[in-house]
Amino acid sequence: MSRWVKIIFFISLALNFAVVGVVASKKLGFHKKWRHWGMQHHVLKVIPEEKRPQIKKLLEEYKKSSPHRPGKMIRNWDKFEGILLEENFNREQFLTTFNKELEQHNQRWVNGGKVIADIAELLTVEERKDVLKKIKRKIERRHRHRKRRHDERH
């Protein structure tokens, strides 16, 4: 066999093993859907072990009362657009619909503030400092890439 045929054969063999390996690992369940833990996971790591059950309970109650609705205002834009494009524009109907959506959107933030206050009551000053330090570090890491891209443009 010539040298080029041997090279092509080994490349083909390697690609076949790679494809078979990916398919087999998918079938065996090695590639589960990745899920973001969320900020509460990282905060709970900093909180002392004896206070975690109380704080987990508070966080679970918050999750049940305020389900996450990402982009709800944007998805409901069709409602607003329908009202705006009517022949006889009804200002009151538009403002009522818009303010209702905005109120639901903001309620999550209001409830989140209450949960943060409830958690802060359970912690000492030093524990609160540790939690805030962890949150700040996570936020800085999350926005580091965006900040770098923004700095390059300007």
mmCIF file of C-alpha atoms in Angstrom:
data_model
loop_
_atom_site.group_PDB
_atom_site.id
_atom_site.type_symbol
_atom_site.label_atom_id
_atom_site.label_comp_id
_atom_site.label_asym_id
_atom_site.label_seq_id
_atom_site.Cartn_x
_atom_site.Cartn_y
_atom_site.Cartn_z
ATOM 1 C CA MET A 1 0.000 0.000 0.000
ATOM 2 C CA SER A 2 1.176 3.482 -0.701
ATOM 3 C CA ARG A 3 1.844 5.977 2.032
ATOM 4 C CA TRP A 4 -1.206 8.174 1.172
ATOM 5 C CA VAL A 5 -3.590 5.238 1.216
ATOM 6 C CA LYS A 6 -2.335 4.288 4.698
ATOM 7 C CA ILE A 7 -2.821 7.881 5.940
ATOM 8 C CA ILE A 8 -6.356 8.084 4.513
ATOM 9 C CA PHE A 9 -7.176 4.646 5.969
ATOM 10 C CA PHE A 10 -6.081 5.661 9.485
ATOM 11 C CA ILE A 11 -7.917 9.001 9.294
ATOM 12 C CA SER A 12 -11.069 7.184 8.162
ATOM 13 C CA LEU A 13 -10.685 4.639 10.938
ATOM 14 C CA ALA A 14 -10.255 7.384 13.560
ATOM 15 C CA LEU A 15 -13.347 9.245 12.325
ATOM 16 C CA ASN A 16 -15.382 6.033 12.384
ATOM 17 C CA PHE A 17 -14.342 5.360 15.992
ATOM 18 C CA ALA A 18 -15.233 8.927 16.928
ATOM 19 C CA VAL A 19 -18.692 8.716 15.376
ATOM 20 C CA VAL A 20 -19.412 5.298 16.890
ATOM 21 C CA GLY A 21 -18.177 6.560 20.280
ATOM 22 C CA VAL A 22 -20.447 9.610 20.227
ATOM 23 C CA VAL A 23 -23.483 7.573 19.201
ATOM 24 C CA ALA A 24 -22.783 4.918 21.843
ATOM 25 C CA SER A 25 -22.261 7.500 24.607
ATOM 26 C CA LYS A 26 -25.539 9.212 23.657
ATOM 27 C CA LYS A 27 -27.390 5.889 23.791
ATOM 28 C CA LEU A 28 -25.825 5.006 27.146
ATOM 29 C CA GLY A 29 -26.831 8.387 28.579
ATOM 30 C CA PHE A 30 -23.414 9.907 29.178
ATOM 31 C CA HIS A 31 -24.556 13.209 27.656
ATOM 32 C CA LYS A 32 -27.420 14.330 29.838
ATOM 33 C CA LYS A 33 -28.851 17.736 29.151
ATOM 34 C CA TRP A 34 -26.731 20.274 31.003
ATOM 35 C CA ARG A 35 -28.640 22.369 33.498
ATOM 36 C CA HIS A 36 -27.476 25.557 35.128
ATOM 37 C CA TRP A 37 -27.498 25.195 38.910
ATOM 38 C CA GLY A 38 -28.592 28.740 39.536
ATOM 39 C CA MET A 39 -27.257 31.278 41.995
ATOM 40 C CA GLN A 40 -28.947 29.595 44.986
ATOM 41 C CA HIS A 41 -26.722 26.540 44.537
ATOM 42 C CA HIS A 42 -23.589 28.643 44.883
ATOM 43 C CA VAL A 43 -24.993 30.657 47.788
ATOM 44 C CA LEU A 44 -25.970 27.504 49.680
ATOM 45 C CA LYS A 45 -22.360 26.301 49.529
ATOM 46 C CA VAL A 46 -21.278 29.337 51.566
ATOM 47 C CA ILE A 47 -24.028 29.091 54.185
ATOM 48 C CA PRO A 48 -23.240 26.997 57.302
ATOM 49 C CA GLU A 49 -24.545 23.421 57.196
ATOM 50 C CA GLU A 50 -26.968 23.816 60.116
ATOM 51 C CA LYS A 51 -28.807 26.741 58.453
ATOM 52 C CA ARG A 52 -29.089 25.246 54.955
ATOM 53 C CA PRO A 53 -32.366 23.339 55.475
ATOM 54 C CA GLN A 54 -34.184 26.506 56.585
ATOM 55 C CA ILE A 55 -32.815 28.500 53.684
ATOM 56 C CA LYS A 56 -33.542 25.714 51.163
ATOM 57 C CA LYS A 57 -37.129 25.712 52.410
ATOM 58 C CA LEU A 58 -37.406 29.484 51.883
ATOM 59 C CA LEU A 59 -35.985 29.181 48.369
ATOM 60 C CA GLU A 60 -38.373 26.349 47.462
ATOM 61 C CA GLU A 61 -41.375 28.365 48.684
ATOM 62 C CA TYR A 62 -40.171 31.291 46.575
ATOM 63 C CA LYS A 63 -39.809 29.087 43.481
ATOM 64 C CA LYS A 64 -43.355 27.788 43.901
ATOM 65 C CA SER A 65 -44.857 31.249 44.389
ATOM 66 C CA SER A 66 -42.942 32.921 41.527
ATOM 67 C CA PRO A 67 -42.282 30.593 38.615
ATOM 68 C CA HIS A 68 -39.580 31.818 36.267
ATOM 69 C CA ARG A 69 -41.050 33.449 33.172
ATOM 70 C CA PRO A 70 -38.148 34.437 30.923
ATOM 71 C CA GLY A 71 -38.971 36.905 28.210
ATOM 72 C CA LYS A 72 -42.684 36.962 29.058
ATOM 73 C CA MET A 73 -43.033 40.623 28.112
ATOM 74 C CA ILE A 74 -41.416 39.967 24.751
ATOM 75 C CA ARG A 75 -43.521 36.871 24.018
ATOM 76 C CA ASN A 76 -46.685 38.823 24.844
ATOM 77 C CA TRP A 77 -45.761 41.645 22.504
ATOM 78 C CA ASP A 78 -48.313 40.269 20.018
ATOM 79 C CA LYS A 79 -51.069 41.277 22.473
ATOM 80 C CA PHE A 80 -49.731 44.814 22.608
ATOM 81 C CA GLU A 81 -49.238 44.934 18.866
ATOM 82 C CA GLY A 82 -52.826 43.805 18.281
ATOM 83 C CA ILE A 83 -54.163 46.629 20.433
ATOM 84 C CA LEU A 84 -51.835 49.170 18.815
ATOM 85 C CA LEU A 85 -52.876 48.209 15.290
ATOM 86 C CA GLU A 86 -56.638 48.329 15.844
ATOM 87 C CA GLU A 87 -58.536 50.850 13.740
ATOM 88 C CA ASN A 88 -59.826 52.660 16.841
ATOM 89 C CA PHE A 89 -56.879 52.749 19.225
ATOM 90 C CA ASN A 90 -58.000 52.224 22.824
ATOM 91 C CA ARG A 91 -55.408 53.903 25.033
ATOM 92 C CA GLU A 92 -56.905 52.595 28.288
ATOM 93 C CA GLN A 93 -56.995 48.996 27.065
ATOM 94 C CA PHE A 94 -53.354 49.195 25.967
ATOM 95 C CA LEU A 95 -52.186 50.744 29.243
ATOM 96 C CA THR A 96 -54.183 48.235 31.290
ATOM 97 C CA THR A 97 -52.774 45.264 29.367
ATOM 98 C CA PHE A 98 -49.225 46.607 29.405
ATOM 99 C CA ASN A 99 -49.283 47.499 33.104
ATOM 100 C CA LYS A 100 -50.747 44.096 34.021
ATOM 101 C CA GLU A 101 -47.881 42.323 32.232
ATOM 102 C CA LEU A 102 -45.337 44.682 33.784
ATOM 103 C CA GLU A 103 -46.783 44.093 37.242
ATOM 104 C CA GLN A 104 -46.517 40.315 36.847
ATOM 105 C CA HIS A 105 -42.973 40.714 35.566
ATOM 106 C CA ASN A 106 -41.951 42.886 38.507
ATOM 107 C CA GLN A 107 -43.665 40.704 41.106
ATOM 108 C CA ARG A 108 -40.825 38.194 40.810
ATOM 109 C CA TRP A 109 -38.340 40.881 41.806
ATOM 110 C CA VAL A 110 -40.530 41.986 44.718
ATOM 111 C CA ASN A 111 -40.869 38.422 45.994
ATOM 112 C CA GLY A 112 -37.121 37.910 45.495
ATOM 113 C CA GLY A 113 -36.397 40.873 47.746
ATOM 114 C CA LYS A 114 -38.597 39.384 50.462
ATOM 115 C CA VAL A 115 -36.741 36.069 50.275
ATOM 116 C CA ILE A 116 -33.376 37.815 50.469
ATOM 117 C CA ALA A 117 -34.570 39.678 53.587
ATOM 118 C CA ASP A 118 -35.837 36.423 55.140
ATOM 119 C CA ILE A 119 -32.502 34.723 54.494
ATOM 120 C CA ALA A 120 -30.547 37.701 55.847
ATOM 121 C CA GLU A 121 -32.491 37.476 59.115
ATOM 122 C CA LEU A 122 -31.267 33.908 59.601
ATOM 123 C CA LEU A 123 -27.581 34.736 59.025
ATOM 124 C CA THR A 124 -24.978 36.545 61.101
ATOM 125 C CA VAL A 125 -23.104 39.549 59.727
ATOM 126 C CA GLU A 126 -20.056 37.440 58.853
ATOM 127 C CA GLU A 127 -22.190 34.876 57.048
ATOM 128 C CA ARG A 128 -23.938 37.647 55.102
ATOM 129 C CA LYS A 129 -20.538 39.037 54.108
ATOM 130 C CA ASP A 130 -19.473 35.621 52.818
ATOM 131 C CA VAL A 131 -22.700 35.240 50.835
ATOM 132 C CA LEU A 132 -22.389 38.717 49.311
ATOM 133 C CA LYS A 133 -18.765 38.071 48.414
ATOM 134 C CA LYS A 134 -19.776 34.849 46.642
ATOM 135 C CA ILE A 135 -22.611 36.583 44.767
ATOM 136 C CA LYS A 136 -20.371 39.463 43.666
ATOM 137 C CA ARG A 137 -17.707 37.035 42.452
ATOM 138 C CA LYS A 138 -20.282 35.055 40.449
ATOM 139 C CA ILE A 139 -21.764 38.205 38.903
ATOM 140 C CA GLU A 140 -18.317 39.509 37.968
ATOM 141 C CA ARG A 141 -17.422 36.189 36.336
ATOM 142 C CA ARG A 142 -20.707 36.097 34.459
ATOM 143 C CA HIS A 143 -20.302 39.604 33.074
ATOM 144 C CA ARG A 144 -16.552 39.504 32.488
ATOM 145 C CA HIS A 145 -16.917 38.260 28.902
ATOM 146 C CA ARG A 146 -19.594 40.813 28.041
ATOM 147 C CA LYS A 147 -17.552 43.633 29.571
ATOM 148 C CA ARG A 148 -14.449 42.583 27.648
ATOM 149 C CA ARG A 149 -16.389 42.529 24.362
ATOM 150 C CA HIS A 150 -17.875 45.944 25.132
ATOM 151 C CA ASP A 151 -14.435 47.411 25.913
ATOM 152 C CA GLU A 152 -13.027 46.124 22.612
ATOM 153 C CA ARG A 153 -15.736 47.868 20.605
ATOM 154 C CA HIS A 154 -15.230 51.270 22.178
#
